[in-house]
Amino acid sequence: MSLCAYTGAAIFDGHALHYRHAALVENGVFMELAPEDHVPTKARAIPLGGGTILPGFVDLQVNGGGGVMFNDQTTPEGLATISAAHRATGTRAFLPTLITDTPARSRMAVLAVEEAIARGIAGVLGLHLEGPHLDPRRKGAHDAALIRPMSDEDLAFLCDAAKRLPNLMVTLAPEATTADQIARLAEAGVIVSLGHSDCTAEAAQQAIAAGAIAITHLFNAMSQLSGRMPGLVGTALTAPVTAGLIADGIHVHPLSIRAALNAKGAGGLFLVTDAMATVGAEITEFSLNGRRVLRRDGRLTLEDGTLAGADLDLPRALRVMTWDVGLPLEKGLAMATGIPASLLRAPQGVGRLEDGGPWHAIHLDDGLRYRPLPD
């Protein structure tokens, strides 16, 4: 492939927006940004007519897509279907996420991700185990019968999985673990995230001191902030952790998102979809651990009305962040690319455009809708 110059769009490199520049690409490698009036004459120009070029989205919480739930099709084939559905929305790297399940299913998830990576299934960077070591009082859509405290056997399994996978993220509740267990997970390379917890602020602080570095879907399924009891929300807003956010306008009110931005700055938050099987699929319901999940008016709920993941892709999350919350586009783009990539133990060049690195960019039009980049 000859040297190509993508022109006519703003370019976000994972950190900052650049205007009146061209992205130079050769043989699938990003070469550099060049002012549009200094593009090499040998480069083949590819004009885009507006919008923004940016690194492909990085999503650290993907439960399903293409009509498939990872809990149900815990196989490389299931991951290939999920990957294709999210790739069609601009996601280029993700952590398939297993919602609280049996020990046998967790082992299957590790094997499936290992095999998917070995086969080169696009975008699979590791695994996110959301549970089962949670607090049943904040279970959300997780099956309470499968939630349990962390045992020595569980700890050994997770530490071994961290050795086998490039990236392993684990969502846990401080009250279902010990500080020593969290410390050992962090030492093993696990990305420890706090969530589905009714813990006190003091317990959350102890877990962070032990090695937790992230918060799973801020505001949802956790102890809330009040005047005398800061809870996990209050701790997340003030501690040196990075918090995931489901910006669909349903899970978190735009004013609450704005408050979180005021407390932490955009650099302390990242976007996740918490996407279920509905992404890329015209389905009205699916099952989760044998329970019906209903798709109605942009919401996914169990039959009792409990929110069950999100009917969301990252372009729509960006539109909520910029149009409803009022966040500058540059900061929103970082929350969907460079910031989540920075949490990964092995980011493999995703989330940023780096000279000499892989070309994994996407294009958003002026309405923040995903458009495939022409070759």
Short mmCIF file of C-alpha atoms in Angstrom, two decimals:
data_model
loop_
_atom_site.label_atom_id
_atom_site.label_comp_id
_atom_site.label_asym_id
_atom_site.label_seq_id
_atom_site.Cartn_x
_atom_site.Cartn_y
_atom_site.Cartn_z
CA MET A 1 0.00 0.00 0.00
CA SER A 2 1.33 3.45 -0.90
CA LEU A 3 1.65 6.34 1.52
CA CYS A 4 -1.80 7.78 2.22
CA ALA A 5 -2.76 11.15 3.67
CA TYR A 6 -6.13 11.44 5.38
CA THR A 7 -7.20 15.08 5.17
CA GLY A 8 -10.21 17.27 5.75
CA ALA A 9 -11.02 16.16 9.30
CA ALA A 10 -9.91 17.10 12.78
CA ILE A 11 -7.53 14.49 14.22
CA PHE A 12 -7.57 13.33 17.84
CA ASP A 13 -4.40 11.44 18.76
CA GLY A 14 -5.60 10.07 22.13
CA HIS A 15 -4.55 13.21 23.99
CA ALA A 16 -5.43 16.31 21.96
CA LEU A 17 -7.30 17.50 18.89
CA HIS A 18 -5.34 18.75 15.89
CA TYR A 19 -6.82 20.86 13.12
CA ARG A 20 -5.63 21.41 9.55
CA HIS A 21 -3.39 18.37 9.80
CA ALA A 22 -3.18 15.16 7.79
CA ALA A 23 -2.68 11.64 9.12
CA LEU A 24 0.04 9.88 7.13
CA VAL A 25 -0.38 6.10 6.93
CA GLU A 26 1.68 3.48 5.12
CA ASN A 27 1.15 -0.28 5.06
CA GLY A 28 -1.14 -0.22 8.09
CA VAL A 29 1.29 1.87 10.13
CA PHE A 30 0.60 5.40 11.37
CA MET A 31 3.63 7.43 10.33
CA GLU A 32 2.93 10.92 11.67
CA LEU A 33 0.73 13.98 11.71
CA ALA A 34 1.71 16.61 9.18
CA PRO A 35 0.31 20.09 8.51
CA GLU A 36 -1.98 19.83 5.49
CA ASP A 37 0.22 22.23 3.55
CA HIS A 38 3.28 20.02 4.17
CA VAL A 39 1.93 16.66 3.02
CA PRO A 40 4.53 14.79 0.91
CA THR A 41 3.72 15.01 -2.78
CA LYS A 42 4.01 11.22 -3.14
CA ALA A 43 1.16 10.67 -0.65
CA ARG A 44 -2.24 9.68 -2.01
CA ALA A 45 -4.78 12.11 -0.55
CA ILE A 46 -7.95 10.70 1.01
CA PRO A 47 -10.26 13.66 1.77
CA LEU A 48 -12.92 13.11 4.42
CA GLY A 49 -14.99 16.28 4.27
CA GLY A 50 -15.29 16.95 8.00
CA GLY A 51 -15.69 15.05 11.22
CA THR A 52 -12.90 13.65 13.36
CA ILE A 53 -10.30 10.92 12.94
CA LEU A 54 -9.43 9.23 16.22
CA PRO A 55 -8.01 6.00 17.60
CA GLY A 56 -10.55 3.21 17.71
CA PHE A 57 -12.64 3.11 20.85
CA VAL A 58 -11.44 1.12 23.88
CA ASP A 59 -14.26 -0.44 25.90
CA LEU A 60 -13.39 -2.21 29.15
CA GLN A 61 -16.89 -3.58 29.82
CA VAL A 62 -18.56 -5.52 26.99
CA ASN A 63 -20.98 -8.25 28.02
CA GLY A 64 -22.26 -9.12 24.58
CA GLY A 65 -23.19 -8.05 21.07
CA GLY A 66 -24.55 -9.37 17.80
CA GLY A 67 -27.29 -11.22 19.65
CA VAL A 68 -24.74 -13.08 21.81
CA MET A 69 -24.04 -12.88 25.54
CA PHE A 70 -20.52 -13.91 26.61
CA ASN A 71 -22.06 -15.73 29.59
CA ASP A 72 -24.03 -17.95 27.19
CA GLN A 73 -21.49 -18.39 24.38
CA THR A 74 -18.24 -18.47 26.32
CA THR A 75 -16.24 -19.53 23.28
CA PRO A 76 -13.92 -18.00 20.69
CA GLU A 77 -16.81 -18.15 18.23
CA GLY A 78 -18.99 -16.18 20.62
CA LEU A 79 -16.23 -13.62 21.02
CA ALA A 80 -15.87 -13.31 17.25
CA THR A 81 -19.56 -12.43 16.97
CA ILE A 82 -19.34 -9.91 19.82
CA SER A 83 -16.18 -8.40 18.31
CA ALA A 84 -17.78 -7.91 14.89
CA ALA A 85 -20.84 -6.21 16.40
CA HIS A 86 -18.75 -3.71 18.34
CA ARG A 87 -16.26 -3.18 15.54
CA ALA A 88 -19.17 -1.94 13.44
CA THR A 89 -19.66 0.88 15.99
CA GLY A 90 -16.00 1.94 16.08
CA THR A 91 -14.67 -0.15 18.97
CA ARG A 92 -11.23 -1.52 18.14
CA ALA A 93 -10.23 -2.94 21.55
CA PHE A 94 -12.34 -4.37 24.34
CA LEU A 95 -12.45 -6.59 27.38
CA PRO A 96 -15.17 -9.21 27.03
CA THR A 97 -16.97 -9.22 30.35
CA LEU A 98 -18.33 -12.23 32.19
CA ILE A 99 -21.13 -11.31 34.56
CA THR A 100 -21.26 -13.27 37.86
CA ASP A 101 -21.43 -16.96 37.03
CA THR A 102 -20.18 -20.35 38.21
CA PRO A 103 -16.49 -21.21 38.76
CA ALA A 104 -16.66 -23.51 35.75
CA ARG A 105 -17.96 -20.68 33.55
CA SER A 106 -15.18 -18.38 34.77
CA ARG A 107 -12.61 -20.98 33.77
CA MET A 108 -14.29 -21.29 30.38
CA ALA A 109 -14.02 -17.52 29.96
CA VAL A 110 -10.26 -17.56 30.51
CA LEU A 111 -9.83 -20.40 28.02
CA ALA A 112 -12.08 -18.70 25.45
CA VAL A 113 -10.14 -15.44 25.66
CA GLU A 114 -6.80 -17.25 25.43
CA GLU A 115 -7.95 -19.05 22.29
CA ALA A 116 -9.50 -15.90 20.78
CA ILE A 117 -6.22 -14.04 21.19
CA ALA A 118 -4.29 -16.96 19.73
CA ARG A 119 -6.60 -16.95 16.71
CA GLY A 120 -6.22 -13.19 16.27
CA ILE A 121 -9.90 -12.34 16.81
CA ALA A 122 -9.99 -8.58 16.37
CA GLY A 123 -9.99 -6.37 19.43
CA VAL A 124 -9.91 -8.94 22.23
CA LEU A 125 -7.35 -7.62 24.72
CA GLY A 126 -8.10 -9.76 27.75
CA LEU A 127 -10.97 -10.42 30.13
CA HIS A 128 -13.13 -8.56 32.62
CA LEU A 129 -14.65 -10.72 35.36
CA GLU A 130 -17.48 -8.68 36.90
CA GLY A 131 -18.05 -10.78 39.99
CA PRO A 132 -18.81 -13.17 41.56
CA HIS A 133 -17.13 -11.59 44.61
CA LEU A 134 -19.73 -8.86 45.10
CA ASP A 135 -22.21 -7.70 47.72
CA PRO A 136 -25.68 -9.20 47.15
CA ARG A 137 -27.19 -6.02 48.61
CA ARG A 138 -25.93 -4.22 45.48
CA LYS A 139 -26.30 -7.09 43.03
CA GLY A 140 -28.11 -5.15 40.30
CA ALA A 141 -28.92 -7.71 37.60
CA HIS A 142 -26.38 -10.25 38.90
CA ASP A 143 -27.76 -13.55 40.18
CA ALA A 144 -27.57 -13.44 43.99
CA ALA A 145 -27.36 -17.23 44.14
CA LEU A 146 -24.00 -17.09 42.33
CA ILE A 147 -22.43 -14.29 44.38
CA ARG A 148 -19.92 -15.42 47.01
CA PRO A 149 -16.92 -14.19 49.04
CA MET A 150 -13.48 -14.78 47.58
CA SER A 151 -11.84 -18.00 48.74
CA ASP A 152 -8.18 -18.99 48.63
CA GLU A 153 -9.01 -21.15 45.60
CA ASP A 154 -10.62 -18.17 43.86
CA LEU A 155 -7.58 -16.04 44.58
CA ALA A 156 -5.23 -18.65 43.14
CA PHE A 157 -7.40 -18.96 40.02
CA LEU A 158 -7.37 -15.20 39.41
CA CYS A 159 -3.64 -14.85 39.96
CA ASP A 160 -3.04 -17.70 37.49
CA ALA A 161 -5.42 -16.13 34.96
CA ALA A 162 -3.50 -12.85 35.22
CA LYS A 163 -0.34 -14.70 34.17
CA ARG A 164 -2.08 -16.26 31.18
CA LEU A 165 -3.90 -13.21 29.81
CA PRO A 166 -2.50 -9.88 28.61
CA ASN A 167 -5.07 -8.02 30.69
CA LEU A 168 -7.37 -9.21 33.47
CA MET A 169 -9.80 -6.82 35.10
CA VAL A 170 -11.79 -7.97 38.13
CA THR A 171 -14.73 -6.13 39.64
CA LEU A 172 -15.13 -6.97 43.31
CA ALA A 173 -16.67 -5.60 46.49
CA PRO A 174 -14.39 -4.86 49.45
CA GLU A 175 -16.82 -6.64 51.78
CA ALA A 176 -16.48 -9.86 49.73
CA THR A 177 -12.69 -9.85 49.88
CA THR A 178 -9.86 -8.91 52.22
CA ALA A 179 -7.25 -6.21 51.83
CA ASP A 180 -4.60 -8.93 51.60
CA GLN A 181 -6.46 -10.63 48.74
CA ILE A 182 -6.73 -7.32 46.87
CA ALA A 183 -3.03 -6.67 47.41
CA ARG A 184 -2.12 -10.10 46.07
CA LEU A 185 -4.33 -9.60 43.01
CA ALA A 186 -2.71 -6.25 42.29
CA GLU A 187 0.77 -7.74 42.71
CA ALA A 188 -0.20 -10.47 40.21
CA GLY A 189 -1.10 -7.79 37.65
CA VAL A 190 -4.88 -7.86 38.01
CA ILE A 191 -6.66 -4.56 37.31
CA VAL A 192 -8.77 -4.41 40.47
CA SER A 193 -11.98 -2.40 40.18
CA LEU A 194 -14.47 -1.78 42.98
CA GLY A 195 -18.17 -2.19 42.26
CA HIS A 196 -21.46 -3.80 43.22
CA SER A 197 -20.66 -2.84 46.78
CA ASP A 198 -22.46 -1.39 49.78
CA CYS A 199 -19.17 -0.64 51.53
CA THR A 200 -18.34 2.29 53.73
CA ALA A 201 -15.94 4.96 52.58
CA GLU A 202 -13.38 3.60 55.03
CA ALA A 203 -13.58 0.11 53.52
CA ALA A 204 -13.27 1.55 50.02
CA GLN A 205 -10.23 3.55 51.04
CA GLN A 206 -8.60 0.44 52.50
CA ALA A 207 -9.24 -1.45 49.26
CA ILE A 208 -7.69 1.37 47.24
CA ALA A 209 -4.68 1.46 49.54
CA ALA A 210 -4.32 -2.28 48.98
CA GLY A 211 -4.22 -1.91 45.19
CA ALA A 212 -7.64 -1.23 43.64
CA ILE A 213 -7.23 1.37 40.88
CA ALA A 214 -10.66 1.63 39.25
CA ILE A 215 -14.39 1.88 39.91
CA THR A 216 -16.98 -0.06 37.91
CA HIS A 217 -19.92 1.95 36.46
CA LEU A 218 -19.81 4.91 38.85
CA PHE A 219 -23.08 5.66 40.71
CA ASN A 220 -24.65 2.32 39.77
CA ALA A 221 -24.90 -0.63 42.18
CA MET A 222 -22.91 0.99 44.99
CA SER A 223 -23.27 2.83 48.29
CA GLN A 224 -24.22 6.41 47.56
CA LEU A 225 -22.88 9.77 48.73
CA SER A 226 -24.65 11.50 51.63
CA GLY A 227 -23.63 14.19 54.05
CA ARG A 228 -22.34 11.89 56.77
CA MET A 229 -21.75 8.67 54.82
CA PRO A 230 -19.67 9.21 51.66
CA GLY A 231 -19.98 5.58 50.57
CA LEU A 232 -18.25 4.20 47.50
CA VAL A 233 -19.51 7.08 45.34
CA GLY A 234 -17.96 9.71 47.61
CA THR A 235 -14.71 7.75 47.77
CA ALA A 236 -14.61 7.34 44.00
CA LEU A 237 -15.05 11.08 43.49
CA THR A 238 -12.15 11.96 45.78
CA ALA A 239 -9.67 9.08 45.65
CA PRO A 240 -6.89 8.48 43.09
CA VAL A 241 -8.89 5.94 41.08
CA THR A 242 -10.31 6.06 37.56
CA ALA A 243 -14.04 5.43 37.27
CA GLY A 244 -16.02 3.88 34.47
CA LEU A 245 -19.24 5.60 33.44
CA ILE A 246 -22.29 4.39 31.50
CA ALA A 247 -23.26 7.58 29.66
CA ASP A 248 -26.58 6.56 28.13
CA GLY A 249 -28.67 9.19 29.92
CA ILE A 250 -30.45 6.37 31.76
CA HIS A 251 -27.95 4.88 34.20
CA VAL A 252 -26.64 8.29 35.31
CA HIS A 253 -28.37 11.67 35.01
CA PRO A 254 -26.38 14.27 33.02
CA LEU A 255 -26.27 16.53 36.09
CA SER A 256 -24.72 13.73 38.13
CA ILE A 257 -22.15 13.20 35.38
CA ARG A 258 -21.40 16.91 35.47
CA ALA A 259 -20.90 16.72 39.24
CA ALA A 260 -18.47 13.82 38.78
CA LEU A 261 -16.56 15.79 36.16
CA ASN A 262 -16.35 18.76 38.51
CA ALA A 263 -15.00 16.50 41.26
CA LYS A 264 -12.52 14.40 39.27
CA GLY A 265 -12.01 16.12 35.94
CA ALA A 266 -12.49 14.24 32.69
CA GLY A 267 -9.12 12.54 33.20
CA GLY A 268 -10.51 10.57 36.14
CA LEU A 269 -13.41 9.05 34.20
CA PHE A 270 -13.71 6.72 31.23
CA LEU A 271 -16.66 5.59 29.15
CA VAL A 272 -17.93 2.02 29.02
CA THR A 273 -20.95 0.63 27.22
CA ASP A 274 -21.77 -2.21 29.64
CA ALA A 275 -23.26 -3.49 26.38
CA MET A 276 -25.39 -6.58 26.19
CA ALA A 277 -26.42 -8.81 23.28
CA THR A 278 -28.48 -6.02 21.70
CA VAL A 279 -25.58 -4.14 20.10
CA GLY A 280 -25.79 -4.83 16.38
CA ALA A 281 -28.86 -7.03 16.78
CA GLU A 282 -32.55 -6.42 16.13
CA ILE A 283 -33.76 -8.34 19.15
CA THR A 284 -36.30 -7.34 21.78
CA GLU A 285 -35.20 -9.71 24.53
CA PHE A 286 -32.49 -12.19 25.54
CA SER A 287 -31.56 -14.23 28.61
CA LEU A 288 -29.02 -13.69 31.39
CA ASN A 289 -28.38 -16.62 33.76
CA GLY A 290 -31.76 -18.01 32.72
CA ARG A 291 -33.68 -14.77 33.33
CA ARG A 292 -35.42 -12.69 30.65
CA VAL A 293 -33.96 -9.29 29.82
CA LEU A 294 -36.35 -6.97 27.99
CA ARG A 295 -35.38 -4.25 25.50
CA ARG A 296 -37.75 -1.28 25.64
CA ASP A 297 -37.21 2.38 24.68
CA GLY A 298 -33.43 2.25 25.01
CA ARG A 299 -33.53 0.39 28.33
CA LEU A 300 -32.62 -3.17 29.18
CA THR A 301 -34.35 -4.52 32.27
CA LEU A 302 -35.15 -7.73 34.03
CA GLU A 303 -38.85 -8.48 34.26
CA ASP A 304 -38.94 -6.77 37.69
CA GLY A 305 -37.63 -3.52 36.17
CA THR A 306 -34.01 -3.84 37.36
CA LEU A 307 -31.58 -2.33 34.86
CA ALA A 308 -29.60 -5.12 33.19
CA GLY A 309 -26.65 -3.65 31.35
CA ALA A 310 -27.05 -1.04 28.65
CA ASP A 311 -28.39 -0.76 25.12
CA LEU A 312 -25.50 1.49 24.18
CA ASP A 313 -22.56 2.01 21.87
CA LEU A 314 -19.71 4.48 22.36
CA PRO A 315 -20.73 6.96 19.63
CA ARG A 316 -24.04 7.46 21.46
CA ALA A 317 -22.22 7.77 24.78
CA LEU A 318 -20.10 10.53 23.24
CA ARG A 319 -23.20 12.33 22.03
CA VAL A 320 -24.63 12.23 25.56
CA MET A 321 -21.36 13.51 27.01
CA THR A 322 -21.01 16.39 24.55
CA TRP A 323 -24.62 17.34 23.82
CA ASP A 324 -26.37 16.62 27.13
CA VAL A 325 -23.56 16.99 29.66
CA GLY A 326 -21.73 19.77 27.80
CA LEU A 327 -18.25 18.23 27.87
CA PRO A 328 -15.81 19.51 25.23
CA LEU A 329 -15.36 16.96 22.46
CA GLU A 330 -11.63 16.56 23.08
CA LYS A 331 -12.23 15.45 26.67
CA GLY A 332 -15.03 13.08 25.66
CA LEU A 333 -12.85 11.43 23.03
CA ALA A 334 -10.11 10.86 25.61
CA MET A 335 -12.65 9.14 27.88
CA ALA A 336 -13.36 6.62 25.10
CA THR A 337 -9.76 6.05 23.95
CA GLY A 338 -6.60 7.08 25.80
CA ILE A 339 -7.93 7.02 29.35
CA PRO A 340 -9.28 3.45 29.35
CA ALA A 341 -6.18 2.31 27.46
CA SER A 342 -4.02 3.75 30.26
CA LEU A 343 -5.59 1.32 32.74
CA LEU A 344 -4.52 -1.73 30.74
CA ARG A 345 -1.43 -3.66 31.78
CA ALA A 346 -0.71 -4.45 28.11
CA PRO A 347 -2.44 -1.79 25.96
CA GLN A 348 -0.77 -3.01 22.74
CA GLY A 349 -0.84 0.42 21.16
CA VAL A 350 -4.60 0.99 21.39
CA GLY A 351 -6.26 4.23 22.41
CA ARG A 352 -3.60 6.46 20.85
CA LEU A 353 -2.09 7.34 17.51
CA GLU A 354 1.65 6.92 17.93
CA ASP A 355 4.29 7.39 15.25
CA GLY A 356 5.30 3.96 14.00
CA GLY A 357 2.36 2.29 15.73
CA PRO A 358 -0.56 0.34 14.27
CA TRP A 359 -3.17 2.27 12.31
CA HIS A 360 -6.41 1.46 14.13
CA ALA A 361 -8.16 4.78 13.60
CA ILE A 362 -11.85 5.41 12.97
CA HIS A 363 -13.87 8.33 11.64
CA LEU A 364 -16.78 10.12 13.30
CA ASP A 365 -18.84 12.53 11.21
CA ASP A 366 -19.87 15.94 12.49
CA GLY A 367 -22.89 14.34 14.17
CA LEU A 368 -20.58 11.94 16.08
CA ARG A 369 -21.78 8.95 14.08
CA TYR A 370 -19.31 6.23 13.20
CA ARG A 371 -18.19 6.02 9.59
CA PRO A 372 -15.70 3.44 8.25
CA LEU A 373 -12.47 5.04 7.04
CA PRO A 374 -11.90 4.59 3.28
CA ASP A 375 -8.68 2.84 2.22
#
